[in-house]
């Protein structure tokens, strides 16, 4: 089936926010005596904050009664950091213009809360490009479950098999493929070498690498 739609993840793909999420999350975990290695942190990239905290609180045997308040602190800190210091990833304006010129419908699907998504959309000035925006915040399951992508496709009134998803996380990659969508991954530079990205339809080092020939290859 002909590809006609593109759905973008947000954090780490459109805006350089993953280090800011890491800063916010690490600060809260430190209050409970937890310090994550880089590998540990990256293993849970793409999860919603409550699930991220549940994972690490369970792993380090922290009382779950603290999870709700800790989640609120992480999300508020991340919001403040991104508002103050978040910058667009290379190629954001280019990739939006590219797909607009191709006549593609464009959506955004993120694990972040909707208030943060709206803030980033405003910050990057990409609102006019987007025909649908979905958040996994209130869904029964977040990524790697595909629902947030399926919901976006439904709002765009397209079949999942006509969609390309751009992601930077492995959990997002799993979600996209589970939704029966093509997936282009743009991993962080320090993760580019990992073989797990072979599950994607295409791996790039930057959004700027995507072009007409690349689109036709999908």
PDB file of C-alpha atoms in Angstrom:
ATOM      1  CA  UNK A   1       0.000   0.000   0.000  1.00  0.00           C
ATOM      2  CA  UNK A   2       1.292   3.457  -0.918  1.00  0.00           C
ATOM      3  CA  UNK A   3       2.796   5.464   1.913  1.00  0.00           C
ATOM      4  CA  UNK A   4       0.921   8.707   2.478  1.00  0.00           C
ATOM      5  CA  UNK A   5       1.389   9.612   6.134  1.00  0.00           C
ATOM      6  CA  UNK A   6       4.240  10.344   8.526  1.00  0.00           C
ATOM      7  CA  UNK A   7       4.047  10.240  12.324  1.00  0.00           C
ATOM      8  CA  UNK A   8       6.851  11.701  14.402  1.00  0.00           C
ATOM      9  CA  UNK A   9       7.901  10.870  17.916  1.00  0.00           C
ATOM     10  CA  UNK A  10       8.958  13.990  19.813  1.00  0.00           C
ATOM     11  CA  UNK A  11      11.540  13.691  22.610  1.00  0.00           C
ATOM     12  CA  UNK A  12      15.007  12.993  21.273  1.00  0.00           C
ATOM     13  CA  UNK A  13      13.784  13.103  17.683  1.00  0.00           C
ATOM     14  CA  UNK A  14      12.370  16.597  17.113  1.00  0.00           C
ATOM     15  CA  UNK A  15      13.756  18.274  20.224  1.00  0.00           C
ATOM     16  CA  UNK A  16      16.995  17.557  22.071  1.00  0.00           C
ATOM     17  CA  UNK A  17      15.184  16.801  25.305  1.00  0.00           C
ATOM     18  CA  UNK A  18      16.438  13.349  26.318  1.00  0.00           C
ATOM     19  CA  UNK A  19      19.411  14.770  28.283  1.00  0.00           C
ATOM     20  CA  UNK A  20      16.949  17.091  30.036  1.00  0.00           C
ATOM     21  CA  UNK A  21      14.579  14.215  30.868  1.00  0.00           C
ATOM     22  CA  UNK A  22      17.634  12.320  32.126  1.00  0.00           C
ATOM     23  CA  UNK A  23      18.641  15.269  34.296  1.00  0.00           C
ATOM     24  CA  UNK A  24      15.134  15.547  35.745  1.00  0.00           C
ATOM     25  CA  UNK A  25      14.775  11.811  36.340  1.00  0.00           C
ATOM     26  CA  UNK A  26      18.255  11.298  37.740  1.00  0.00           C
ATOM     27  CA  UNK A  27      17.761  14.130  40.207  1.00  0.00           C
ATOM     28  CA  UNK A  28      14.617  12.509  41.601  1.00  0.00           C
ATOM     29  CA  UNK A  29      16.095   9.002  41.713  1.00  0.00           C
ATOM     30  CA  UNK A  30      19.102  10.344  43.595  1.00  0.00           C
ATOM     31  CA  UNK A  31      16.761  11.304  46.421  1.00  0.00           C
ATOM     32  CA  UNK A  32      16.132   7.567  46.867  1.00  0.00           C
ATOM     33  CA  UNK A  33      19.803   6.624  46.646  1.00  0.00           C
ATOM     34  CA  UNK A  34      19.580   5.486  43.015  1.00  0.00           C
ATOM     35  CA  UNK A  35      22.175   6.332  40.375  1.00  0.00           C
ATOM     36  CA  UNK A  36      21.679   4.902  36.881  1.00  0.00           C
ATOM     37  CA  UNK A  37      24.457   4.078  34.443  1.00  0.00           C
ATOM     38  CA  UNK A  38      24.111   5.425  30.900  1.00  0.00           C
ATOM     39  CA  UNK A  39      23.219   1.930  29.683  1.00  0.00           C
ATOM     40  CA  UNK A  40      20.541   1.540  32.353  1.00  0.00           C
ATOM     41  CA  UNK A  41      19.014   4.892  31.525  1.00  0.00           C
ATOM     42  CA  UNK A  42      18.911   4.230  27.776  1.00  0.00           C
ATOM     43  CA  UNK A  43      17.300   0.819  28.325  1.00  0.00           C
ATOM     44  CA  UNK A  44      14.090   2.549  29.439  1.00  0.00           C
ATOM     45  CA  UNK A  45      14.015   5.493  27.022  1.00  0.00           C
ATOM     46  CA  UNK A  46      10.572   5.974  25.516  1.00  0.00           C
ATOM     47  CA  UNK A  47       8.589   4.832  28.539  1.00  0.00           C
ATOM     48  CA  UNK A  48       6.070   7.120  30.200  1.00  0.00           C
ATOM     49  CA  UNK A  49       7.322   8.659  33.453  1.00  0.00           C
ATOM     50  CA  UNK A  50       5.107   6.549  35.777  1.00  0.00           C
ATOM     51  CA  UNK A  51       6.247   3.351  34.059  1.00  0.00           C
ATOM     52  CA  UNK A  52       9.851   4.526  34.060  1.00  0.00           C
ATOM     53  CA  UNK A  53       9.724   5.146  37.796  1.00  0.00           C
ATOM     54  CA  UNK A  54       7.838   1.915  38.447  1.00  0.00           C
ATOM     55  CA  UNK A  55      10.576   0.011  36.630  1.00  0.00           C
ATOM     56  CA  UNK A  56      13.428   1.552  38.599  1.00  0.00           C
ATOM     57  CA  UNK A  57      11.620   1.643  41.951  1.00  0.00           C
ATOM     58  CA  UNK A  58      10.889  -2.072  41.535  1.00  0.00           C
ATOM     59  CA  UNK A  59      14.440  -2.821  40.422  1.00  0.00           C
ATOM     60  CA  UNK A  60      15.970  -0.986  43.391  1.00  0.00           C
ATOM     61  CA  UNK A  61      13.214  -2.004  45.844  1.00  0.00           C
ATOM     62  CA  UNK A  62      11.920   1.493  46.610  1.00  0.00           C
ATOM     63  CA  UNK A  63       8.473   1.778  48.211  1.00  0.00           C
ATOM     64  CA  UNK A  64       5.965   2.453  45.413  1.00  0.00           C
ATOM     65  CA  UNK A  65       3.993   4.857  47.618  1.00  0.00           C
ATOM     66  CA  UNK A  66       6.514   7.521  46.565  1.00  0.00           C
ATOM     67  CA  UNK A  67       6.000   6.922  42.851  1.00  0.00           C
ATOM     68  CA  UNK A  68       3.101   9.300  42.182  1.00  0.00           C
ATOM     69  CA  UNK A  69       4.700  12.364  43.760  1.00  0.00           C
ATOM     70  CA  UNK A  70       8.066  11.495  42.199  1.00  0.00           C
ATOM     71  CA  UNK A  71       6.452  11.259  38.768  1.00  0.00           C
ATOM     72  CA  UNK A  72       4.913  14.721  39.101  1.00  0.00           C
ATOM     73  CA  UNK A  73       8.273  16.190  40.106  1.00  0.00           C
ATOM     74  CA  UNK A  74      10.093  14.559  37.171  1.00  0.00           C
ATOM     75  CA  UNK A  75       7.524  15.776  34.643  1.00  0.00           C
ATOM     76  CA  UNK A  76       7.440  19.315  35.996  1.00  0.00           C
ATOM     77  CA  UNK A  77      11.243  19.514  36.097  1.00  0.00           C
ATOM     78  CA  UNK A  78      11.491  18.166  32.549  1.00  0.00           C
ATOM     79  CA  UNK A  79       8.896  20.686  31.364  1.00  0.00           C
ATOM     80  CA  UNK A  80      10.851  23.556  32.921  1.00  0.00           C
ATOM     81  CA  UNK A  81      14.201  22.330  31.574  1.00  0.00           C
ATOM     82  CA  UNK A  82      12.856  21.842  28.041  1.00  0.00           C
ATOM     83  CA  UNK A  83      11.124  25.212  28.030  1.00  0.00           C
ATOM     84  CA  UNK A  84      14.361  26.893  29.110  1.00  0.00           C
ATOM     85  CA  UNK A  85      17.039  24.851  27.342  1.00  0.00           C
ATOM     86  CA  UNK A  86      15.426  22.591  24.729  1.00  0.00           C
ATOM     87  CA  UNK A  87      16.579  23.092  21.142  1.00  0.00           C
ATOM     88  CA  UNK A  88      15.404  21.591  17.863  1.00  0.00           C
ATOM     89  CA  UNK A  89      17.237  18.540  16.572  1.00  0.00           C
ATOM     90  CA  UNK A  90      19.050  19.004  13.255  1.00  0.00           C
ATOM     91  CA  UNK A  91      16.715  18.783  10.288  1.00  0.00           C
ATOM     92  CA  UNK A  92      13.356  19.423  11.966  1.00  0.00           C
ATOM     93  CA  UNK A  93      12.354  22.262   9.661  1.00  0.00           C
ATOM     94  CA  UNK A  94      13.733  20.361   6.672  1.00  0.00           C
ATOM     95  CA  UNK A  95      11.795  17.147   7.370  1.00  0.00           C
ATOM     96  CA  UNK A  96       8.529  18.998   7.985  1.00  0.00           C
ATOM     97  CA  UNK A  97       8.895  20.895   4.713  1.00  0.00           C
ATOM     98  CA  UNK A  98       9.905  17.710   2.891  1.00  0.00           C
ATOM     99  CA  UNK A  99       6.777  15.785   3.839  1.00  0.00           C
ATOM    100  CA  UNK A 100       4.528  18.793   3.314  1.00  0.00           C
ATOM    101  CA  UNK A 101       5.878  19.100  -0.233  1.00  0.00           C
ATOM    102  CA  UNK A 102       5.249  15.378  -0.750  1.00  0.00           C
ATOM    103  CA  UNK A 103       1.603  15.890   0.177  1.00  0.00           C
ATOM    104  CA  UNK A 104       1.867  13.622   3.224  1.00  0.00           C
ATOM    105  CA  UNK A 105      -0.446  13.947   6.200  1.00  0.00           C
ATOM    106  CA  UNK A 106       1.711  14.675   9.260  1.00  0.00           C
ATOM    107  CA  UNK A 107       1.109  13.626  12.868  1.00  0.00           C
ATOM    108  CA  UNK A 108       2.956  13.551  16.162  1.00  0.00           C
ATOM    109  CA  UNK A 109       2.658  10.772  18.759  1.00  0.00           C
ATOM    110  CA  UNK A 110       4.545  10.996  22.046  1.00  0.00           C
ATOM    111  CA  UNK A 111       4.753   9.359  25.462  1.00  0.00           C
ATOM    112  CA  UNK A 112       5.002  12.811  27.048  1.00  0.00           C
ATOM    113  CA  UNK A 113       2.027  14.530  28.703  1.00  0.00           C
ATOM    114  CA  UNK A 114      -0.074  16.636  26.350  1.00  0.00           C
ATOM    115  CA  UNK A 115       0.801  19.898  28.103  1.00  0.00           C
ATOM    116  CA  UNK A 116       4.479  19.267  27.397  1.00  0.00           C
ATOM    117  CA  UNK A 117       3.779  18.233  23.796  1.00  0.00           C
ATOM    118  CA  UNK A 118       1.895  21.483  23.185  1.00  0.00           C
ATOM    119  CA  UNK A 119       4.739  23.480  24.686  1.00  0.00           C
ATOM    120  CA  UNK A 120       7.296  21.804  22.405  1.00  0.00           C
ATOM    121  CA  UNK A 121       5.093  22.247  19.325  1.00  0.00           C
ATOM    122  CA  UNK A 122       4.898  25.970  20.092  1.00  0.00           C
ATOM    123  CA  UNK A 123       8.621  26.169  20.833  1.00  0.00           C
ATOM    124  CA  UNK A 124       9.542  24.504  17.526  1.00  0.00           C
ATOM    125  CA  UNK A 125       6.804  26.358  15.593  1.00  0.00           C
ATOM    126  CA  UNK A 126       5.637  23.148  13.895  1.00  0.00           C
ATOM    127  CA  UNK A 127       1.922  23.396  14.731  1.00  0.00           C
ATOM    128  CA  UNK A 128       0.868  24.399  11.172  1.00  0.00           C
ATOM    129  CA  UNK A 129       2.387  21.171   9.796  1.00  0.00           C
ATOM    130  CA  UNK A 130       0.498  18.824  12.126  1.00  0.00           C
ATOM    131  CA  UNK A 131      -2.934  17.395  11.378  1.00  0.00           C
ATOM    132  CA  UNK A 132      -3.068  15.178  14.492  1.00  0.00           C
ATOM    133  CA  UNK A 133      -1.301  14.988  17.854  1.00  0.00           C
ATOM    134  CA  UNK A 134      -1.630  12.116  20.348  1.00  0.00           C
ATOM    135  CA  UNK A 135      -0.201  11.475  23.794  1.00  0.00           C
ATOM    136  CA  UNK A 136       0.136   8.127  25.555  1.00  0.00           C
ATOM    137  CA  UNK A 137      -0.234   9.905  28.902  1.00  0.00           C
ATOM    138  CA  UNK A 138      -3.740   8.611  29.685  1.00  0.00           C
ATOM    139  CA  UNK A 139      -3.754   5.415  27.642  1.00  0.00           C
ATOM    140  CA  UNK A 140      -3.916   2.032  29.414  1.00  0.00           C
ATOM    141  CA  UNK A 141      -0.487   1.233  27.969  1.00  0.00           C
ATOM    142  CA  UNK A 142       2.344   3.377  26.626  1.00  0.00           C
ATOM    143  CA  UNK A 143       5.142   2.466  24.227  1.00  0.00           C
ATOM    144  CA  UNK A 144       6.200  -0.241  23.383  1.00  0.00           C
ATOM    145  CA  UNK A 145       2.420  -0.759  23.038  1.00  0.00           C
ATOM    146  CA  UNK A 146       1.319   0.600  19.632  1.00  0.00           C
ATOM    147  CA  UNK A 147      -1.865   2.383  20.759  1.00  0.00           C
ATOM    148  CA  UNK A 148      -0.504   5.940  20.641  1.00  0.00           C
ATOM    149  CA  UNK A 149       0.491   5.441  16.989  1.00  0.00           C
ATOM    150  CA  UNK A 150      -2.782   3.723  16.112  1.00  0.00           C
ATOM    151  CA  UNK A 151      -4.725   6.569  17.710  1.00  0.00           C
ATOM    152  CA  UNK A 152      -2.752   9.076  15.653  1.00  0.00           C
ATOM    153  CA  UNK A 153      -3.481   7.171  12.441  1.00  0.00           C
ATOM    154  CA  UNK A 154      -7.169   7.090  13.333  1.00  0.00           C
ATOM    155  CA  UNK A 155      -7.227  10.861  13.881  1.00  0.00           C
ATOM    156  CA  UNK A 156      -5.468  11.298  10.542  1.00  0.00           C
ATOM    157  CA  UNK A 157      -8.100   8.991   8.985  1.00  0.00           C
ATOM    158  CA  UNK A 158      -5.505   6.699   7.417  1.00  0.00           C
ATOM    159  CA  UNK A 159      -4.657   3.020   7.584  1.00  0.00           C
ATOM    160  CA  UNK A 160      -1.636   2.098   9.728  1.00  0.00           C
ATOM    161  CA  UNK A 161       0.000   0.405   6.753  1.00  0.00           C
ATOM    162  CA  UNK A 162       0.205   3.758   4.931  1.00  0.00           C
ATOM    163  CA  UNK A 163       2.252   5.333   7.738  1.00  0.00           C
ATOM    164  CA  UNK A 164       5.944   5.946   8.311  1.00  0.00           C
ATOM    165  CA  UNK A 165       6.994   6.493  11.924  1.00  0.00           C
ATOM    166  CA  UNK A 166      10.161   8.371  12.863  1.00  0.00           C
ATOM    167  CA  UNK A 167      11.560   7.300  16.235  1.00  0.00           C
ATOM    168  CA  UNK A 168      14.720   7.544  18.303  1.00  0.00           C
ATOM    169  CA  UNK A 169      13.975   4.931  20.990  1.00  0.00           C
ATOM    170  CA  UNK A 170      13.818   1.149  20.849  1.00  0.00           C
ATOM    171  CA  UNK A 171      10.512   1.109  22.729  1.00  0.00           C
ATOM    172  CA  UNK A 172       9.134   3.452  20.075  1.00  0.00           C
ATOM    173  CA  UNK A 173      10.489   1.229  17.309  1.00  0.00           C
ATOM    174  CA  UNK A 174       8.692  -1.785  18.792  1.00  0.00           C
ATOM    175  CA  UNK A 175       5.480   0.237  19.060  1.00  0.00           C
ATOM    176  CA  UNK A 176       5.668   1.376  15.437  1.00  0.00           C
ATOM    177  CA  UNK A 177       6.320  -2.100  14.065  1.00  0.00           C
ATOM    178  CA  UNK A 178       3.568  -3.551  16.262  1.00  0.00           C
ATOM    179  CA  UNK A 179       1.228  -1.001  14.650  1.00  0.00           C
ATOM    180  CA  UNK A 180       2.253  -2.409  11.211  1.00  0.00           C
ATOM    181  CA  UNK A 181       3.866   0.891  10.262  1.00  0.00           C
ATOM    182  CA  UNK A 182       7.197   1.498   8.553  1.00  0.00           C
ATOM    183  CA  UNK A 183       9.776   2.766  11.020  1.00  0.00           C
ATOM    184  CA  UNK A 184      12.772   5.047  10.469  1.00  0.00           C
ATOM    185  CA  UNK A 185      15.019   5.307  13.525  1.00  0.00           C
ATOM    186  CA  UNK A 186      17.396   8.143  14.322  1.00  0.00           C
ATOM    187  CA  UNK A 187      19.206   6.869  17.439  1.00  0.00           C
ATOM    188  CA  UNK A 188      21.433   9.002  19.630  1.00  0.00           C
ATOM    189  CA  UNK A 189      25.038   9.019  18.312  1.00  0.00           C
ATOM    190  CA  UNK A 190      26.340   6.896  21.181  1.00  0.00           C
ATOM    191  CA  UNK A 191      23.714   4.210  20.422  1.00  0.00           C
ATOM    192  CA  UNK A 192      24.042   4.127  16.628  1.00  0.00           C
ATOM    193  CA  UNK A 193      26.239   1.017  16.648  1.00  0.00           C
ATOM    194  CA  UNK A 194      23.712  -1.226  18.408  1.00  0.00           C
ATOM    195  CA  UNK A 195      22.387  -4.156  16.398  1.00  0.00           C
ATOM    196  CA  UNK A 196      18.857  -3.835  17.802  1.00  0.00           C
ATOM    197  CA  UNK A 197      18.139  -1.029  15.318  1.00  0.00           C
ATOM    198  CA  UNK A 198      18.226  -3.674  12.570  1.00  0.00           C
ATOM    199  CA  UNK A 199      14.553  -4.246  13.400  1.00  0.00           C
ATOM    200  CA  UNK A 200      13.753  -0.853  11.819  1.00  0.00           C
ATOM    201  CA  UNK A 201      13.095  -0.362   8.114  1.00  0.00           C
ATOM    202  CA  UNK A 202      15.803   2.303   8.013  1.00  0.00           C
ATOM    203  CA  UNK A 203      18.398   3.792  10.366  1.00  0.00           C
ATOM    204  CA  UNK A 204      19.701   7.345   9.948  1.00  0.00           C
ATOM    205  CA  UNK A 205      22.113   9.514  11.883  1.00  0.00           C
ATOM    206  CA  UNK A 206      20.046  12.653  11.239  1.00  0.00           C
ATOM    207  CA  UNK A 207      16.659  13.727   9.910  1.00  0.00           C
ATOM    208  CA  UNK A 208      18.606  15.625   7.256  1.00  0.00           C
ATOM    209  CA  UNK A 209      19.632  12.325   5.642  1.00  0.00           C
ATOM    210  CA  UNK A 210      16.082  11.516   4.582  1.00  0.00           C
ATOM    211  CA  UNK A 211      15.315  12.411   0.966  1.00  0.00           C
ATOM    212  CA  UNK A 212      13.268  11.406  -2.077  1.00  0.00           C
ATOM    213  CA  UNK A 213      15.423   8.360  -2.825  1.00  0.00           C
ATOM    214  CA  UNK A 214      15.174   7.219   0.786  1.00  0.00           C
ATOM    215  CA  UNK A 215      11.414   7.577   0.708  1.00  0.00           C
ATOM    216  CA  UNK A 216      11.166   5.492  -2.444  1.00  0.00           C
ATOM    217  CA  UNK A 217      13.321   2.780  -0.805  1.00  0.00           C
ATOM    218  CA  UNK A 218      10.663   2.232   1.842  1.00  0.00           C
TER     219      UNK A 218
END
